[in-house]
Coordinates of N, CA and C and ligand atoms in Angstrom, one line a residue:
X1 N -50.9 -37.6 15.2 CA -50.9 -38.4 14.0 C -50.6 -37.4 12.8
X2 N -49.7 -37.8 11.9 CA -49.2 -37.1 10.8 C -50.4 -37.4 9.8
X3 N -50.9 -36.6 9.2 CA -52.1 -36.7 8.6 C -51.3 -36.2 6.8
X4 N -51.7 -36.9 5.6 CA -51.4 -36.9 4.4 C -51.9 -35.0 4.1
X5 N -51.1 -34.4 3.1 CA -51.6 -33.1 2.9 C -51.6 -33.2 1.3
X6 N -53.1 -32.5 0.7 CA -53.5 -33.0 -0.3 C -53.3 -31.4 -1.2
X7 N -52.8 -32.2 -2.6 CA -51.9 -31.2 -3.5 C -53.0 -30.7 -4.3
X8 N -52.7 -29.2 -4.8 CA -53.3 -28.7 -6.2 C -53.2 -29.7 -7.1
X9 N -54.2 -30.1 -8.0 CA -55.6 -29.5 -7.9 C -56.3 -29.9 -7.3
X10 N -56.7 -30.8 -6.5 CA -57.4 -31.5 -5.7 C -58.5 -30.2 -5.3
X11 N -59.9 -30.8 -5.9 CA -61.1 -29.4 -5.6 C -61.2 -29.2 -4.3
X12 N -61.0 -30.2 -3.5 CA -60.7 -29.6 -2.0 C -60.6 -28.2 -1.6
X13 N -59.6 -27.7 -1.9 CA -58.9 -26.9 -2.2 C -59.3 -25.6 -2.8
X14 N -59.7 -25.7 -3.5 CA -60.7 -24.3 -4.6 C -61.9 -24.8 -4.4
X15 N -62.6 -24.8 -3.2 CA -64.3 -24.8 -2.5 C -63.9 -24.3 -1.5
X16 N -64.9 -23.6 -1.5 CA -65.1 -22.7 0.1 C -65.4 -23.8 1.1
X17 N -64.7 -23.5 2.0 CA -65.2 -25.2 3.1 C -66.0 -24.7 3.9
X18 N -66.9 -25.5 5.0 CA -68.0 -25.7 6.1 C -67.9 -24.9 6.9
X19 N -68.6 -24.2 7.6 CA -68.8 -23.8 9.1 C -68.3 -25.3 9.8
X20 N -67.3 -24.7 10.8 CA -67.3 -25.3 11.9 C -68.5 -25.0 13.1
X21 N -69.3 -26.0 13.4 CA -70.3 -26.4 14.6 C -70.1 -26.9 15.8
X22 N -69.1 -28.0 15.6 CA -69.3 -28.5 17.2 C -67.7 -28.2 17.6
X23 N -67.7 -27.6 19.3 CA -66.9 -27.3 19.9 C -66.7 -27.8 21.0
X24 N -65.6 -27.8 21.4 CA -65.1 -28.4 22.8 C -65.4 -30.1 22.5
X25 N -65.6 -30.3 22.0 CA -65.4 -32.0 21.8 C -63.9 -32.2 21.8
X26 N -64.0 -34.0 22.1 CA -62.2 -34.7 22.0 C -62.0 -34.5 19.9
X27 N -63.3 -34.9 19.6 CA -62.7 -34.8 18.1 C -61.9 -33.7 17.4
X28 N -62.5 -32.4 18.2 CA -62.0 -31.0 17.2 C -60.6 -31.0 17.6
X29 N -60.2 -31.0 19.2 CA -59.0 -31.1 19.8 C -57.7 -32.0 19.3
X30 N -58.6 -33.2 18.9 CA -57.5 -34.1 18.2 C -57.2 -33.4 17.1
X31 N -58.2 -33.7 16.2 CA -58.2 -32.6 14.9 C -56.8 -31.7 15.0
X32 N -57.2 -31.0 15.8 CA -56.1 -29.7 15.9 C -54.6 -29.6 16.0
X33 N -55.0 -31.2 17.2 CA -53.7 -31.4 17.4 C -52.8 -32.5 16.4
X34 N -53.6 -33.1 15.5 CA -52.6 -33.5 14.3 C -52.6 -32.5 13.4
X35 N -53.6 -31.8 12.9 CA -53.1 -30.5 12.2 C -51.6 -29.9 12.8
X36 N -51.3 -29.6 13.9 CA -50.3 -29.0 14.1 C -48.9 -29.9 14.0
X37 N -49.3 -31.0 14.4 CA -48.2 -32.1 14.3 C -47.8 -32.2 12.6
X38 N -48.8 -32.3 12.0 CA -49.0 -33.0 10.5 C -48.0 -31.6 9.8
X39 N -48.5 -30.0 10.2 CA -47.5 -28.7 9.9 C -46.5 -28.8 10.8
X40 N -46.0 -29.1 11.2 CA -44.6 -29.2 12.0 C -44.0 -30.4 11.1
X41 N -44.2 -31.7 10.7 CA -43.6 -32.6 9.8 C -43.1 -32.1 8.3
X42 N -44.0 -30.9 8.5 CA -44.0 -30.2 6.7 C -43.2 -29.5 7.2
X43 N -42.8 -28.9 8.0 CA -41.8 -27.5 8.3 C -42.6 -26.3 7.7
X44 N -44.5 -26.4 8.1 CA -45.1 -25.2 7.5 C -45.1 -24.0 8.9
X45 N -45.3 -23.3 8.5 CA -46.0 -22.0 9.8 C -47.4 -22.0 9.3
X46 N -48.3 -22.5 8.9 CA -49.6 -22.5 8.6 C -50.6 -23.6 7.5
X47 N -51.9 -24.2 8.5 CA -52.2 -25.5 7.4 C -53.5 -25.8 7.8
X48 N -54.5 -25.4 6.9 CA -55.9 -25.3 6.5 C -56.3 -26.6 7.1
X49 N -57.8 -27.0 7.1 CA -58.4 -27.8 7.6 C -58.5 -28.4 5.4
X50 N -58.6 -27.8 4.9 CA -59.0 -28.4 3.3 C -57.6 -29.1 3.4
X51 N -56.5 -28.7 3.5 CA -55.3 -29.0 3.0 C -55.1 -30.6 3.6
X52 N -56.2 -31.1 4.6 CA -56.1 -32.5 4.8 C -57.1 -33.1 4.6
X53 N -57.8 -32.4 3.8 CA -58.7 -33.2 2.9 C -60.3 -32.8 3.2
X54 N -60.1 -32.0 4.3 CA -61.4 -32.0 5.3 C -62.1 -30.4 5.0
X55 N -63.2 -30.4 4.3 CA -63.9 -29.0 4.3 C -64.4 -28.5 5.7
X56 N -63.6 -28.0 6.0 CA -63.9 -27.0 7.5 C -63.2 -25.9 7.4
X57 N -64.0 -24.7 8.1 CA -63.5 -23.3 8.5 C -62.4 -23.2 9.9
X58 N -61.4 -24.4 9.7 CA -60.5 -24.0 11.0 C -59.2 -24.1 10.2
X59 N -58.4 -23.4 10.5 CA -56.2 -23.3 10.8 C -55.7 -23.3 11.9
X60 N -54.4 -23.7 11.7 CA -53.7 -23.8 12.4 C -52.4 -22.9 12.2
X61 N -52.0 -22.0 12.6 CA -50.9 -21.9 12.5 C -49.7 -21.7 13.6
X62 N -48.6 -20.9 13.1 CA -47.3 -21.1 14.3 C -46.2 -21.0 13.3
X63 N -46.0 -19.3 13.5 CA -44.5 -18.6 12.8 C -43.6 -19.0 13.5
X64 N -43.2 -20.0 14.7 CA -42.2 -20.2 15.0 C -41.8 -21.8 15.1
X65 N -42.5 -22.4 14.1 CA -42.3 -23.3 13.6 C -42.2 -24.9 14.6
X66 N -43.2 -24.6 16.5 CA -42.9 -25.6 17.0 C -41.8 -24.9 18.2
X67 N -41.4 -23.6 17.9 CA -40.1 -23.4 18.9 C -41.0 -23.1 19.7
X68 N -42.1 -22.1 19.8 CA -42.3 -21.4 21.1 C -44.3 -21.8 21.1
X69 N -44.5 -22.7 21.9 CA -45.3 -23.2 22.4 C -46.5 -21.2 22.3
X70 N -46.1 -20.5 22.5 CA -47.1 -19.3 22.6 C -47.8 -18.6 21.5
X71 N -46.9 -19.3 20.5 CA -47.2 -18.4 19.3 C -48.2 -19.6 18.4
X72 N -48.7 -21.1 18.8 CA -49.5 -21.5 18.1 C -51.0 -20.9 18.9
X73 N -51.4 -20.8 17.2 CA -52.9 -20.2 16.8 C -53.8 -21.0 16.2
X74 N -55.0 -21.3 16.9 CA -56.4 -21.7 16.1 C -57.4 -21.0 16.3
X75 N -57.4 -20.8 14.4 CA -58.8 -20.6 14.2 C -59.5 -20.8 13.6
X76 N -60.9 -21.0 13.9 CA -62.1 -21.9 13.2 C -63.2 -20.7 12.6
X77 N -63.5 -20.7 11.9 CA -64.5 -19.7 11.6 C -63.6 -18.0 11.3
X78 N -62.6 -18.2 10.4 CA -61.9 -16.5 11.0 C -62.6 -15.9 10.2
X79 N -62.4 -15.0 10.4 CA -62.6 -13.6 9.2 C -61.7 -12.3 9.7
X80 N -61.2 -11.9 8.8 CA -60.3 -11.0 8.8 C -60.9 -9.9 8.7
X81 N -61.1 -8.8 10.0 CA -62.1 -7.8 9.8 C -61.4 -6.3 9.9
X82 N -60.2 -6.0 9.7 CA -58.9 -5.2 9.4 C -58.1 -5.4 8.8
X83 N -57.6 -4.7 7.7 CA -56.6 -5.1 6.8 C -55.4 -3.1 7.0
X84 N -54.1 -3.3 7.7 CA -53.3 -2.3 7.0 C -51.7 -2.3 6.6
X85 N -52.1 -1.1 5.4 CA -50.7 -1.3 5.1 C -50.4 -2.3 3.8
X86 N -49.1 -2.4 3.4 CA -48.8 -3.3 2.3 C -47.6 -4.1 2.8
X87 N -47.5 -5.4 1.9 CA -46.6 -6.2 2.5 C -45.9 -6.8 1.2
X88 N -44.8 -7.2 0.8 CA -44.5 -7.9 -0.9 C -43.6 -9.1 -0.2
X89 N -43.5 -10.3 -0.1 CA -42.6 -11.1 -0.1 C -43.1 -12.8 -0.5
X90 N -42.4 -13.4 -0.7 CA -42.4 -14.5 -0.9 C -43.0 -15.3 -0.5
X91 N -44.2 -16.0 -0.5 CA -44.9 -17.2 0.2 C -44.9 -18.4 -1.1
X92 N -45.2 -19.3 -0.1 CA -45.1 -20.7 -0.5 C -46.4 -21.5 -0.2
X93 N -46.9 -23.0 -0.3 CA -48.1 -23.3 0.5 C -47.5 -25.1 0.1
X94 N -47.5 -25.8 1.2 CA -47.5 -27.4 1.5 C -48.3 -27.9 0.4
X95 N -49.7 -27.3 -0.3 CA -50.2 -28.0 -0.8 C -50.1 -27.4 -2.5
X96 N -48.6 -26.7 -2.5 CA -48.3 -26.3 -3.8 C -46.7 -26.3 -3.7
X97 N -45.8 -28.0 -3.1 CA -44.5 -27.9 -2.7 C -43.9 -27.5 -3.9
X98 N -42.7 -26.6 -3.7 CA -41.2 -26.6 -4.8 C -41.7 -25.2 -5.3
X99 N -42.9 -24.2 -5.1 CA -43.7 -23.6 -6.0 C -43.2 -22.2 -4.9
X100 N -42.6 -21.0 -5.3 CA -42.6 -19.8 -4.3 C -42.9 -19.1 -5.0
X101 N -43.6 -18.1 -4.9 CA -43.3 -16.4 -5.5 C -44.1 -15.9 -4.6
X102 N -43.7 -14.2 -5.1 CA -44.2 -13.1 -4.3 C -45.7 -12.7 -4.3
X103 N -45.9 -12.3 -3.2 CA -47.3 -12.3 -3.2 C -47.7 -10.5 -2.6
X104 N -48.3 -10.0 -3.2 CA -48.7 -8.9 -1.9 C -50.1 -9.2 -0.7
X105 N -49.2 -8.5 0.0 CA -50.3 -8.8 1.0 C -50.4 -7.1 2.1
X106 N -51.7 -7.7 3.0 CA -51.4 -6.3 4.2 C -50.4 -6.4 5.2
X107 N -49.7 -5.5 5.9 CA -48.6 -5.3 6.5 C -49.3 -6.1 8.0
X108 N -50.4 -5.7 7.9 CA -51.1 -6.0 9.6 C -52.7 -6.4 9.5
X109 N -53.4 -7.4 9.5 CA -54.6 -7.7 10.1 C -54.9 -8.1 10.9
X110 N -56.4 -7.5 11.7 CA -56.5 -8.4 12.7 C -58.0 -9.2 12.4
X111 N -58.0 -10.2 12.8 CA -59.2 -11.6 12.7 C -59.6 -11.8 13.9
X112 N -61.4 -11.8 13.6 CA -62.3 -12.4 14.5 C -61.9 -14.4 14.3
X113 N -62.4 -14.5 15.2 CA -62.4 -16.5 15.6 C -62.9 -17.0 16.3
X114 N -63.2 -18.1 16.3 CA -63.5 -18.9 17.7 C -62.0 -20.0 18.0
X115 N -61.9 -20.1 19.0 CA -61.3 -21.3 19.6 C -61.7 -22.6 19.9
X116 N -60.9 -23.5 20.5 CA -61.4 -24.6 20.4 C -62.9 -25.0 20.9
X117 N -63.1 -23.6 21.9 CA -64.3 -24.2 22.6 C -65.3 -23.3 21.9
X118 N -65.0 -22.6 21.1 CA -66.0 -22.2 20.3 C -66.3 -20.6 20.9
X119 N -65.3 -20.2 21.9 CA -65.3 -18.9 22.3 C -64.6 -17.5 21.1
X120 N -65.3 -16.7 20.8 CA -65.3 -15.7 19.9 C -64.0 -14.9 20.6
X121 N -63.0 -14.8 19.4 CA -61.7 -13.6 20.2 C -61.2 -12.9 18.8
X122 N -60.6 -11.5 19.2 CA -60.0 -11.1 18.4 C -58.6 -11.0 18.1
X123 N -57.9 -11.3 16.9 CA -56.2 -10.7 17.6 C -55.4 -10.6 16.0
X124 N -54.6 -9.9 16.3 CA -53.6 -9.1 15.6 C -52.7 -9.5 15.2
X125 N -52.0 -9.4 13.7 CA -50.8 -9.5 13.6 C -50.0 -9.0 12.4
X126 N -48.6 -9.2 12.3 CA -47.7 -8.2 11.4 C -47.1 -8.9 10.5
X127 N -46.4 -8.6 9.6 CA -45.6 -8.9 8.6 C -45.8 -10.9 8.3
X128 N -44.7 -11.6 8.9 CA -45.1 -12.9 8.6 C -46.4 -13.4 9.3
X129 N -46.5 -13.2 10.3 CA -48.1 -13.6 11.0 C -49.5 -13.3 10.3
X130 N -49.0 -11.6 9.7 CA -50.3 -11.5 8.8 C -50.4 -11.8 7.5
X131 N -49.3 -12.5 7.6 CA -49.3 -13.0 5.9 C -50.1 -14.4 6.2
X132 N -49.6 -15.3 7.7 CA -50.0 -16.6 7.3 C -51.3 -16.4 7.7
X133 N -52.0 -15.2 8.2 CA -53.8 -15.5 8.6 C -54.2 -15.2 7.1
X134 N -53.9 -14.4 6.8 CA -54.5 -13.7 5.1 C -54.2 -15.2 4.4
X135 N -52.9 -16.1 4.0 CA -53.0 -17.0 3.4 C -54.0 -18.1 3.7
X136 N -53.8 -18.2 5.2 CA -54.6 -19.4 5.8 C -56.6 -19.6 5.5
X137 N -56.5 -17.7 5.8 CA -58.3 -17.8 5.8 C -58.1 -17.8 4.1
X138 N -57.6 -17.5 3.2 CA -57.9 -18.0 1.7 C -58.0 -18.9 1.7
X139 N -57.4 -19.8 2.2 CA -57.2 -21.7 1.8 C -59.1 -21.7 2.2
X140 N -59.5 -21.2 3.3 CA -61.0 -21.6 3.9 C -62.1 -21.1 2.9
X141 N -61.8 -20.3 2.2 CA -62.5 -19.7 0.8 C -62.3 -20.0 -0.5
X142 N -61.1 -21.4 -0.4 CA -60.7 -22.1 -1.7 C -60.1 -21.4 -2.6
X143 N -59.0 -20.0 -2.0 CA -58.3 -19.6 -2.5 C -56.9 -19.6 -2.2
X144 N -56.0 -20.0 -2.9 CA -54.6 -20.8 -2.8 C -53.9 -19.3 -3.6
X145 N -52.5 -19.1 -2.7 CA -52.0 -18.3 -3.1 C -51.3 -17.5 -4.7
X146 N -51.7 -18.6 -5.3 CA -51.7 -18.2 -6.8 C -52.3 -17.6 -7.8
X147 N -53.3 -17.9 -7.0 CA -54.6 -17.1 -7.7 C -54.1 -15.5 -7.0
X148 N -53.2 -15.4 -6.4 CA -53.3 -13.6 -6.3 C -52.1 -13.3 -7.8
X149 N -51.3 -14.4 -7.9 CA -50.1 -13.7 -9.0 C -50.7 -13.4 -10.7
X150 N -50.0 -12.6 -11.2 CA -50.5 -12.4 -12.4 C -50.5 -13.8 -13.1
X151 N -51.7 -13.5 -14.3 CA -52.4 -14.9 -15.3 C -50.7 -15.7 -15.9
X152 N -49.9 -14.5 -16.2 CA -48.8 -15.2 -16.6 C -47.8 -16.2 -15.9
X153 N -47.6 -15.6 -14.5 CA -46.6 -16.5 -13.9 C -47.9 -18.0 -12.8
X154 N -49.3 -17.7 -13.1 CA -50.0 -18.4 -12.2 C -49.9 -19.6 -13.6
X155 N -50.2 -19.6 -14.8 CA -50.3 -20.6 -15.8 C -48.7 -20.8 -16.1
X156 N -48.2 -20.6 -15.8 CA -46.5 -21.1 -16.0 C -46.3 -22.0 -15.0
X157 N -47.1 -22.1 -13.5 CA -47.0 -23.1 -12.1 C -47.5 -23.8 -12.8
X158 N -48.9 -23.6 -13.2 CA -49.9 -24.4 -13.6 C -49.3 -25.3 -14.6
X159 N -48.6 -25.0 -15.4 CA -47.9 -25.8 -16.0 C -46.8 -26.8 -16.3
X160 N -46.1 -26.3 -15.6 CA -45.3 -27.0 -14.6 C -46.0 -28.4 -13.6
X161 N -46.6 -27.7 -12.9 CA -47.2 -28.5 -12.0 C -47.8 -30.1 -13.2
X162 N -48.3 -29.4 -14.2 CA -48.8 -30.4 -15.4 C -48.0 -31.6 -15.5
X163 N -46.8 -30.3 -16.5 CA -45.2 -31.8 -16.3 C -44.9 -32.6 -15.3
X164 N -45.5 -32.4 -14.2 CA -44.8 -33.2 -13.4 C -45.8 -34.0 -13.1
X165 N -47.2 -33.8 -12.6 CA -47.9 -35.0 -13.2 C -48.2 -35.7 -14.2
X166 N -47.6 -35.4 -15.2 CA -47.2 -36.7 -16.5 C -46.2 -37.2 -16.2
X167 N -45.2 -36.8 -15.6 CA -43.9 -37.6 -15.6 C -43.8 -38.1 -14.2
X168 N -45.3 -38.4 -13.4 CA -45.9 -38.9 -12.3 C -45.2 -38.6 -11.0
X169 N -44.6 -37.4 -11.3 CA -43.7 -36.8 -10.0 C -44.4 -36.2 -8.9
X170 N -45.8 -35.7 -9.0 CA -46.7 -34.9 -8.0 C -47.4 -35.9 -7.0
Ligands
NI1 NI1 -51.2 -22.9 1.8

């Protein structure tokens, strides 16, 4: 099921969300699996449990957008407990559509998690992959990638984003 994805500002969003508790249930599973459906409809590689409205510590992601069944990732509970290197390029986020700029980030992290069944694993990754865990575990701490750009170009979205909910376009 394609599930609605809920836009800045919506406080959703800028709250730190829940520990995830119960595992290996049909509900987390479904969960997961319209999360991924719901980011595949968006053409995202990455999409928070806030971003559908729901305060929980789980993502979904998948840099290959649906092509290669190996490369989707959940994690519930991450924390990112390696950060190296530097990274500069462009991100975006579903719940900030039409909106891009550069972001810095680390070249490589790797994150602790649980999976569905609530089994603890560690794993690695580079350039776009470590961009979408670094962006993803923000969204779980109610930080949206704009809050990393300078005050000037983050209140210029901010404003923007304004106009267009006056002119009832958001
Ligand atoms: Ni995002």
């Amino acid at each position: 099921m394609v599930l609605s994805i809920v836009k800045y500002p919506d406080p959703v969003l800028t709250t730190p969300a829940r520990v995830v508790e119960n595992f290996a249930t049909h509900e987390l599973r479904q969960l997961v699996a319209n999360m991924f459906e719901s980011m595949y409809a968006a053409n995202g590689v990455g999409l928070a449990a806030p971003q559908i409205g729901l305060s929980r510590r789980l993502t979904v992601i998948d840099c290959s957008v649906g092509e290669d069944p190996a490369q989707q990732l959940v994690l519930a509970n991450p924390e990112i407990i390696r950060r190296e290197g530097k990274q500069t390029g462009e991100e975006g986020c579903l719940s900030i559509p039409g909106f891009r700029a550069d972001v810095v980030r680390a070249m490589t992290v790797t994150v602790r998690a649980q999976n569905v069944d609530g089994e603890w694993f560690e794993t690695s990754g580079s350039e776009l992959l470590a961009r979408a865990i670094q962006h993803e575990t923000d969204h779980l701490n109610g930080i949206l990638f704009i809050s990393h750009l300078s005050t000037l170009k983050r209140d210029l979205i901010k404003r923007k984003i304004r106009k267009l909910q006056k002119d009832g376009e958001w």
